[in-house]
XYZ file of C-alpha atoms in Angstrom:
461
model
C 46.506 75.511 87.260
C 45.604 78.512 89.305
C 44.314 80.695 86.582
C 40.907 78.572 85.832
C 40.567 76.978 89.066
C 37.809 79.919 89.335
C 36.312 79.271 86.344
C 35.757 75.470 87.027
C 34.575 75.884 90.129
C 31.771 77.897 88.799
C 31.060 75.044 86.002
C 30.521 72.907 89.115
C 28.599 74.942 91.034
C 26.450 75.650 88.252
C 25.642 71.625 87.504
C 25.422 71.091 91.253
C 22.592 73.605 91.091
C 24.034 76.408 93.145
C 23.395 79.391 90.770
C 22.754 83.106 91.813
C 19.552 84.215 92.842
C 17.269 85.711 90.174
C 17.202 89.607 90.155
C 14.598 91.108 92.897
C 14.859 94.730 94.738
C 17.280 95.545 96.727
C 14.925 96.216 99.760
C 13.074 92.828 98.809
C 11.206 91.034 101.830
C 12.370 87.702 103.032
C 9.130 85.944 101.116
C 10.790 87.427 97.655
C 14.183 85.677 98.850
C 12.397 82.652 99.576
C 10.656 82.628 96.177
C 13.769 83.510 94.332
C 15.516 80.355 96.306
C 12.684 77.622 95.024
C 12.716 78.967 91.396
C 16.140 78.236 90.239
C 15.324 74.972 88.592
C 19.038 72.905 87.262
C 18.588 71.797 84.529
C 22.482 71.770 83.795
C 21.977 68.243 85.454
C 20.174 67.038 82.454
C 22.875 68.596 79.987
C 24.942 65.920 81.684
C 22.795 63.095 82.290
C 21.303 62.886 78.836
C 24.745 62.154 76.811
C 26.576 60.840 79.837
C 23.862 57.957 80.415
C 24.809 56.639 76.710
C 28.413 56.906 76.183
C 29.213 53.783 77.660
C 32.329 51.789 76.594
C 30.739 48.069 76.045
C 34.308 46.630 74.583
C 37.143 46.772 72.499
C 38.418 44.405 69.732
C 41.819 44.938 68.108
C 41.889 42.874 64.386
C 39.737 39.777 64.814
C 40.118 39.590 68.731
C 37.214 40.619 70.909
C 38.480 38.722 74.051
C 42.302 41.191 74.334
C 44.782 41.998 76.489
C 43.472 45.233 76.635
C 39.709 44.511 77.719
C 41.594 42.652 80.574
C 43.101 46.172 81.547
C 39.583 47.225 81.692
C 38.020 44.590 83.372
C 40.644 44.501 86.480
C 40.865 48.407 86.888
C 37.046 48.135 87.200
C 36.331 50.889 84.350
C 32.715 49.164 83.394
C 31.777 51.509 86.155
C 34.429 54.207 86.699
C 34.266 55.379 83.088
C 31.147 57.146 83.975
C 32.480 60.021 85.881
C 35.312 60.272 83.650
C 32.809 61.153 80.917
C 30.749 63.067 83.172
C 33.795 64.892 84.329
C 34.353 65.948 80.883
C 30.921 67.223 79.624
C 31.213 69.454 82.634
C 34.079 70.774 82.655
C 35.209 70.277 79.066
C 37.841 67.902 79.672
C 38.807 65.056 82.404
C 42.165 62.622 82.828
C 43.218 59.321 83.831
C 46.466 58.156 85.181
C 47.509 54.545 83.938
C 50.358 52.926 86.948
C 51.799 50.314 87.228
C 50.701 48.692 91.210
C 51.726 45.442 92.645
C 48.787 43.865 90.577
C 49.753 45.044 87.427
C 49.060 47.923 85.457
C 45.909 50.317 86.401
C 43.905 53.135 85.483
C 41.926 55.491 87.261
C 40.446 58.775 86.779
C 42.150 62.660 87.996
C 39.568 65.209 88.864
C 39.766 67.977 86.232
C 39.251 70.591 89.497
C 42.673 69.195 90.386
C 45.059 68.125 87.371
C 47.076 70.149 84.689
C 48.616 68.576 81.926
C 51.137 70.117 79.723
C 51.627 69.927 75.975
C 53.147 71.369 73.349
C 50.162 71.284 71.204
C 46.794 70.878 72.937
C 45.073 71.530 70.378
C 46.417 68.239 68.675
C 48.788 66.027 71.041
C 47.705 63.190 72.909
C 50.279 62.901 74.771
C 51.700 65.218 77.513
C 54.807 67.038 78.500
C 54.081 66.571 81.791
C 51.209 66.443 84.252
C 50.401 67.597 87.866
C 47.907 66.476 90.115
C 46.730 68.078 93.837
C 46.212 64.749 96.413
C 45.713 67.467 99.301
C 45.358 71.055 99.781
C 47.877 72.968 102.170
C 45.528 74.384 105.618
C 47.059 77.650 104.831
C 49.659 79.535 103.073
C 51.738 81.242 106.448
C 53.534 78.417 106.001
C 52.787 77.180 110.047
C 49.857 74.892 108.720
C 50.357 71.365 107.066
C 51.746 71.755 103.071
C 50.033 70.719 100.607
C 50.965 67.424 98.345
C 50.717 66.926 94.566
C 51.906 64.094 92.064
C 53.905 65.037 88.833
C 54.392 62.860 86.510
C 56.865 62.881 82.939
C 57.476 61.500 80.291
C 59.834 58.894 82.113
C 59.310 59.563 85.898
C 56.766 60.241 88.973
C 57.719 62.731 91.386
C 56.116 63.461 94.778
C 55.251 67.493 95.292
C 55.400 69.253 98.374
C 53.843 72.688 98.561
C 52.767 75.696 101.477
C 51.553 78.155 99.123
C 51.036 79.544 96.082
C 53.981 78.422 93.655
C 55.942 79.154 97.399
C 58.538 76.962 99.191
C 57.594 74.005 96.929
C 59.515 70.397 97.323
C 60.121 67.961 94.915
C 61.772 64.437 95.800
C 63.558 62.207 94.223
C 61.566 60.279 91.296
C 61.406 57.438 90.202
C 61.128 55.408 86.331
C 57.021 55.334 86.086
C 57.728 52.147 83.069
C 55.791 54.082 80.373
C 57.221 55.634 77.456
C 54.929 58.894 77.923
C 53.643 60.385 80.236
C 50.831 58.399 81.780
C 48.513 60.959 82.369
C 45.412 61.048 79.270
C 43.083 63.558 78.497
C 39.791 62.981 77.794
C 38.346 65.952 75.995
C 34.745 66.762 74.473
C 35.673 69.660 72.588
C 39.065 70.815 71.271
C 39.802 73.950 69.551
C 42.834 74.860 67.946
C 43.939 77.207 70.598
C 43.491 74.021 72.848
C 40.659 75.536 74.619
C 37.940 72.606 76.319
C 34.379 73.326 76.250
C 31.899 71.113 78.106
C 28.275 71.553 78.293
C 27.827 73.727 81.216
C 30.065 76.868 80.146
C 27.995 77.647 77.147
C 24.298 77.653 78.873
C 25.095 79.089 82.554
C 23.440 82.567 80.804
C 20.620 80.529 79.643
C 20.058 78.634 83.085
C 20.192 82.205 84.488
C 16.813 83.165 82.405
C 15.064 79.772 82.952
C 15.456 81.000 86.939
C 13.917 84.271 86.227
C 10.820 83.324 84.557
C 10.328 80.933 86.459
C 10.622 83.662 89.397
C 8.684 85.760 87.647
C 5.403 83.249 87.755
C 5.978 82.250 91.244
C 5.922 86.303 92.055
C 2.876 86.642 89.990
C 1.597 83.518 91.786
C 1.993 84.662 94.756
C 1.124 88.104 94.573
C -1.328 88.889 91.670
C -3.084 85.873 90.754
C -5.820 85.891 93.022
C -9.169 87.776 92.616
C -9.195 91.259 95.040
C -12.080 92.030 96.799
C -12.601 95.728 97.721
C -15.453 97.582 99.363
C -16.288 101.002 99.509
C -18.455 103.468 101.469
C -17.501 101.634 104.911
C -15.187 103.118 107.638
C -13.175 99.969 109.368
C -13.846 99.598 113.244
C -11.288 100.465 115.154
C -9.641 99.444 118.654
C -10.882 101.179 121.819
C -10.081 101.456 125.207
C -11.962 101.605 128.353
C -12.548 105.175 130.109
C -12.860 104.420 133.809
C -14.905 106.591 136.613
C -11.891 107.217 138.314
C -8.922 107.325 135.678
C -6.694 105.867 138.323
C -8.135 102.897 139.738
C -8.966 100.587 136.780
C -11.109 98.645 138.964
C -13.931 101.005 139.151
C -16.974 101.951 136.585
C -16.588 101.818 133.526
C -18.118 105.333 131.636
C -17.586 104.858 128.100
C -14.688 104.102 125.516
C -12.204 106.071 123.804
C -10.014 104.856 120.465
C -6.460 103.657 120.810
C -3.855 105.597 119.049
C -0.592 104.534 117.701
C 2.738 106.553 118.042
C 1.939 108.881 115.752
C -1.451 109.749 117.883
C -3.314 107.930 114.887
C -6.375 105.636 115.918
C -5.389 101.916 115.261
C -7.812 100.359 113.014
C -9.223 96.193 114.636
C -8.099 93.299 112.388
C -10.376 91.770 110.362
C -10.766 87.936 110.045
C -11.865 87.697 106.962
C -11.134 84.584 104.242
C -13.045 82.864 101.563
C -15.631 81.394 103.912
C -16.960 84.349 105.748
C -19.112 87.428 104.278
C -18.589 91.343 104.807
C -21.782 93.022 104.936
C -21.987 97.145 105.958
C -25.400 98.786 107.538
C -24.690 101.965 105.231
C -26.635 101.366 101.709
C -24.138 103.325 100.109
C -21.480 101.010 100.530
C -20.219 98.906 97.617
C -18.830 95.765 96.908
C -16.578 94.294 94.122
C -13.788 91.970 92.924
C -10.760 92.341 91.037
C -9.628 90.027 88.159
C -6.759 87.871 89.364
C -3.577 88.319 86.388
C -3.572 85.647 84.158
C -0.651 83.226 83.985
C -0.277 81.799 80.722
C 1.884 84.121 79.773
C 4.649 83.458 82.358
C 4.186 79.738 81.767
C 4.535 79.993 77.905
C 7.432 82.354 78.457
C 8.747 79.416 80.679
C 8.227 76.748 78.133
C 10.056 78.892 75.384
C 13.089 79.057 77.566
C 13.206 75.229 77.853
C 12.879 74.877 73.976
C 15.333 77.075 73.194
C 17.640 75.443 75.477
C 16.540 72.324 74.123
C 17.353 73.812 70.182
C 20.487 74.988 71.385
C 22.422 71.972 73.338
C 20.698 69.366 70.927
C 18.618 67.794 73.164
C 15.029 66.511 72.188
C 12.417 68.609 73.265
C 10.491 66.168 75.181
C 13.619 65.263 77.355
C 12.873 69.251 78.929
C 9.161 69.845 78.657
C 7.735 66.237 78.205
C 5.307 66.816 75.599
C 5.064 63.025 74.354
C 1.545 62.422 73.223
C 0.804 60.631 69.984
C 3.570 61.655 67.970
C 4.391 59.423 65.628
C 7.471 57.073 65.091
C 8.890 59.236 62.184
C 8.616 62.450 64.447
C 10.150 61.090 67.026
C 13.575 59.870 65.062
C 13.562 62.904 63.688
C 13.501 65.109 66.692
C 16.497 62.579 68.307
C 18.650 62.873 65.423
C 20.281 66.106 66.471
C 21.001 64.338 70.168
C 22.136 61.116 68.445
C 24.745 63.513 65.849
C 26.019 65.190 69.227
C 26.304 61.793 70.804
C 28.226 60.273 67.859
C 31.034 63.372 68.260
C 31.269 62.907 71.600
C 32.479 59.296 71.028
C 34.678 59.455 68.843
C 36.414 62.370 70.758
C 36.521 60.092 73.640
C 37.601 57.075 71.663
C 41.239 58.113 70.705
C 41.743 58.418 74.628
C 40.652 55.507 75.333
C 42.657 53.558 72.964
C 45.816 55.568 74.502
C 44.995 54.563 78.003
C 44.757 50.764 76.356
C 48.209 51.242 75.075
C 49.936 52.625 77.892
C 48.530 49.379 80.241
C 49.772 47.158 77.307
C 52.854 48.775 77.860
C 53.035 48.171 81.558
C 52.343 44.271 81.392
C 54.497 43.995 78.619
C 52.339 43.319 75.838
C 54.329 44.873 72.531
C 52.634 44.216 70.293
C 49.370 45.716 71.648
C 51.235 48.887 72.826
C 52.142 49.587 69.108
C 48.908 48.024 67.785
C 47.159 50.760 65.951
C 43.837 48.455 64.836
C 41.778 48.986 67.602
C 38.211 49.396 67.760
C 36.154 51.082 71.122
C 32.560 49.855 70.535
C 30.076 51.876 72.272
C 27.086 50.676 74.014
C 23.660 51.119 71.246
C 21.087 53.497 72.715
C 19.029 53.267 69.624
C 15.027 52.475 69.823
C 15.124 49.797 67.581
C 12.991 46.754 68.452
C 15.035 43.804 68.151
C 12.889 41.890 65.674
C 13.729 44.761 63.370
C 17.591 44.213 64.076
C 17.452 40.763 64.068
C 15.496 40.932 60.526
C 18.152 43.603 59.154
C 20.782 41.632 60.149
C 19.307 37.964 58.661
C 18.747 39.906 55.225
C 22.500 40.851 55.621
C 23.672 37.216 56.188
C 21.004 35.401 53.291
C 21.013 38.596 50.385
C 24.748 39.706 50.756
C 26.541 37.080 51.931
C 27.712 38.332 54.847
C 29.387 35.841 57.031
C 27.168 35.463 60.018
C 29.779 36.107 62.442
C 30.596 38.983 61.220
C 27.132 40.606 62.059
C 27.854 39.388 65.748
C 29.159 42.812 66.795
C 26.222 44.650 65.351
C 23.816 42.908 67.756
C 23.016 46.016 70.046
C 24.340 46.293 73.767
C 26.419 43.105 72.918
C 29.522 42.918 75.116
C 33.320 41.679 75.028
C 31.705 38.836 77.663
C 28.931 37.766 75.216
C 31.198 37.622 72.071
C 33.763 35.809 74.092
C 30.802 33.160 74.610
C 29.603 32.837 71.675
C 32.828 32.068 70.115
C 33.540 29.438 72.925
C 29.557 28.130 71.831
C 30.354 28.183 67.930
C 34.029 26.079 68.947
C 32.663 23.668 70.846
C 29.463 23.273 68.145
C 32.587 22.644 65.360
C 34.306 19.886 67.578
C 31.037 18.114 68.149
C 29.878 18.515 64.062
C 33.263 17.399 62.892
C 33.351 14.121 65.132
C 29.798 13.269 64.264
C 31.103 13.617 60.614
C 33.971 11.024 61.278
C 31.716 8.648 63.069
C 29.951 9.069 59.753
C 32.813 8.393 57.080
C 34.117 5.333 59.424
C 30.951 4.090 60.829
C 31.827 4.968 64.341
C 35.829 3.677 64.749
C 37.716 6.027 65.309
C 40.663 6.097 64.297
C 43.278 6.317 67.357
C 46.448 8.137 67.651
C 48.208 5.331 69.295
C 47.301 3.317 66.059
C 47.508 5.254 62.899
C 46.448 4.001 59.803
């Protein structure tokens, strides 16, 4: 847990935007520091935000059942809203976990910061489920062993242990477990990229060199800016005035007469030129005729700002975002374009859920588990159904889905679940709509057939 704790920290630090400095002199003056400060620009952030803002979990149906014990799970352990720093956890750092308990109101999950959990497995490239899994709950104050020790959580495949700790893998504690009800260990990982050596990779690790370059153009303008964009005046032929002193009648009384003036010299015996307040409003003029005048060009910053702008497209090629997510450039471009320059984002998006799908469905089984429901903790049929973060207009959808139901013969309820951003809730509704609908149709058909008596069950016919 030890050996990457470095390496994570740096994946946070880089999303959080503290990055190095862009490279300046080493005898730089405090303005370059303050320049180099305001040009690192995160955009890590928006590696995050863009995918993390549409992988949300909307519900989950197992065979023909959209209203399940598992959606329950979810609703109670509040996940509608927790599940988005799991996921963001994971694009950052490349993986994230959840712990599923059981707790005096039944079984739970919640999410395990990936800056403080290991799991074990004896395939991480391909198990779900792990050997066993330790999480930090509080740091020791120090490792002499005189401050408080540190605490931890491990959990098995059959029990929870409380860890006690004062250093590093020193004088560590473990008491007496207990049964945790599951039969795994409870502990899931939630991984966006798995190689076979069982290596995570998020979306911060493989763009902290880019990020660094973004921060040095951008330095790079704001030093041109600063320093060379401006026209220079110069003037030639013209001595500056310098400062003077007064020479008194008697050098030691400064009260008396002044004589005449005499120039005042630095350390070096040097006379000290007078400062001149000069700025855009005022004029220099000189009483020699031989003295010139004249402006230099300021340096032209199109360059720096197209080398800027070719940074954020190649950033924006490379992590399969859409170009006008980074730069903006959305100006008459026409429907077709704009599809087309998404569907890189949208083929990302659709790996990222189904790598976060099997997870899920695990953390569903394990709470079926807990509150004794068998036969969804072996149920293999279920079905995470992401939220839709298509553009569609919903007269499109709704005529797509009509053509469906009238040309093909699909049933009509059937097509429920392709209504976009429809929930577990909604479904549940509409089914208790259509129900109620059937009871009312199939009386009005019997008041029909028998002219309006009913038949009784007291009396049968």
């Amino acid at each position: 847990m030890y050996s990457d704790l470095h390496e994570l920290r740096d994946l946070d630090n880089y999303h959080r935007g503290i990055q190095p400095d862009p490279y300046m002199p080493a005898n730089a003056s405090d303005e370059y520091h303050l320049l180099a400060r305001r040009a690192v620009t995160n955009v890590m952030q928006l590696l995050v935000n863009a995918p993390a803002q549409s992988l949300a979990v909307d519900s989950y149906r197992r065979g023909s059942s959209a209203d399940s014990t598992e959606w329950n799970h979810w609703r109670a352990s509040d996940l509608a809203i927790r599940q988005d720093a799991i996921h963001r956890a994971a694009l950052i750092f490349g993986h994230s976990f959840t712990v599923t308990e059981q707790t005096s109101e039944g079984a739970r999950t919640r999410g395990l910061s990936p800056m403080r959990t290991a799991a074990l497995y004896t395939d991480p490239a391909s198990d779900l489920d792990p050997v066993c899994a330790l999480t930090v709950t509080a740091w020791p104050t120090n490792t002499d062993g005189k401050g408080v020790p540190g605490h931890a959580i491990l959990w098995t495949a059959t029990h929870r242990y409380e860890v006690h700790f004062k250093g590093r893998g020193t004088d560590v504690r473990i008491s007496r477990g207990f049964k945790h009800g599951s039969s795994a260990c409870p502990v899931t990982r939630f991984a966006v990229n798995v190689d076979l050596e069982g290596r995570t990779t998020g979306v911060i690790g493989p763009f902290r060199r880019l990020q660094d370059r973004i921060n040095q153009v951008i330095f790079d303008l704001l030093i041109a800016q600063s320093y060379a964009s401006w026209a220079v005046r110069w003037a030639t032929g013209m001595a500056p005035p310098m400062l003077t002193d007064p020479v008194y009648a008697d050098p030691d009384d400064p009260t008396s007469e002044i004589i005449g003036t005499k120039p005042r010299l630095d350390a070096n015996g040097q006379p000290i030129p007078a400062p001149i307040n000069h700025n855009a409003s005022r004029f220099l003029f000189a009483p020699d005729p031989d003295s010139k005048f004249g402006s230099l060009p300021g340096t032209p910053l199109s360059g720096y700002i197209e080398a800027v702008g070719m940074a954020f497209r190649h950033l924006s090629a490379l992590a399969q975002l859409p170009p006008a997510y980074l730069v903006g450039e959305l100006v008459n471009v026409a429907a077709e374009a704009l599809d087309a320059s998404e569907a890189g984002f949208l083929r990302m998006l659709g790996g990222l859920q189904t790598m976060l799908g099997a997870p899920w469905k695990r953390v569903f089984r394990l709470a079926a588990e807990l509150d004794g429901q068998a036969e969804a903790a072996l149920a293999d049929d279920g079905e995470i159904v992401w939220r839709d973060i298509g553009s569609r207009s919903m007269a499109a959808i709704a005529d797509a889905l009509g053509k469906l139901a009238t040309q093909l013969g699909v049933p009509p309820r059937a097509l429920w679940t392709r209504i976009p951003g429809i929930t577990g809730e909604e479904l549940d509704y509409f089914e208790r709509i259509a129900a109620e609908d059937s009871d009312g149709a199939l009386a009005r058909a019997i008041d029909r057939v028998t002219g309006g008596d009913a038949f009784s069950p007291a009396e049968p016919s």
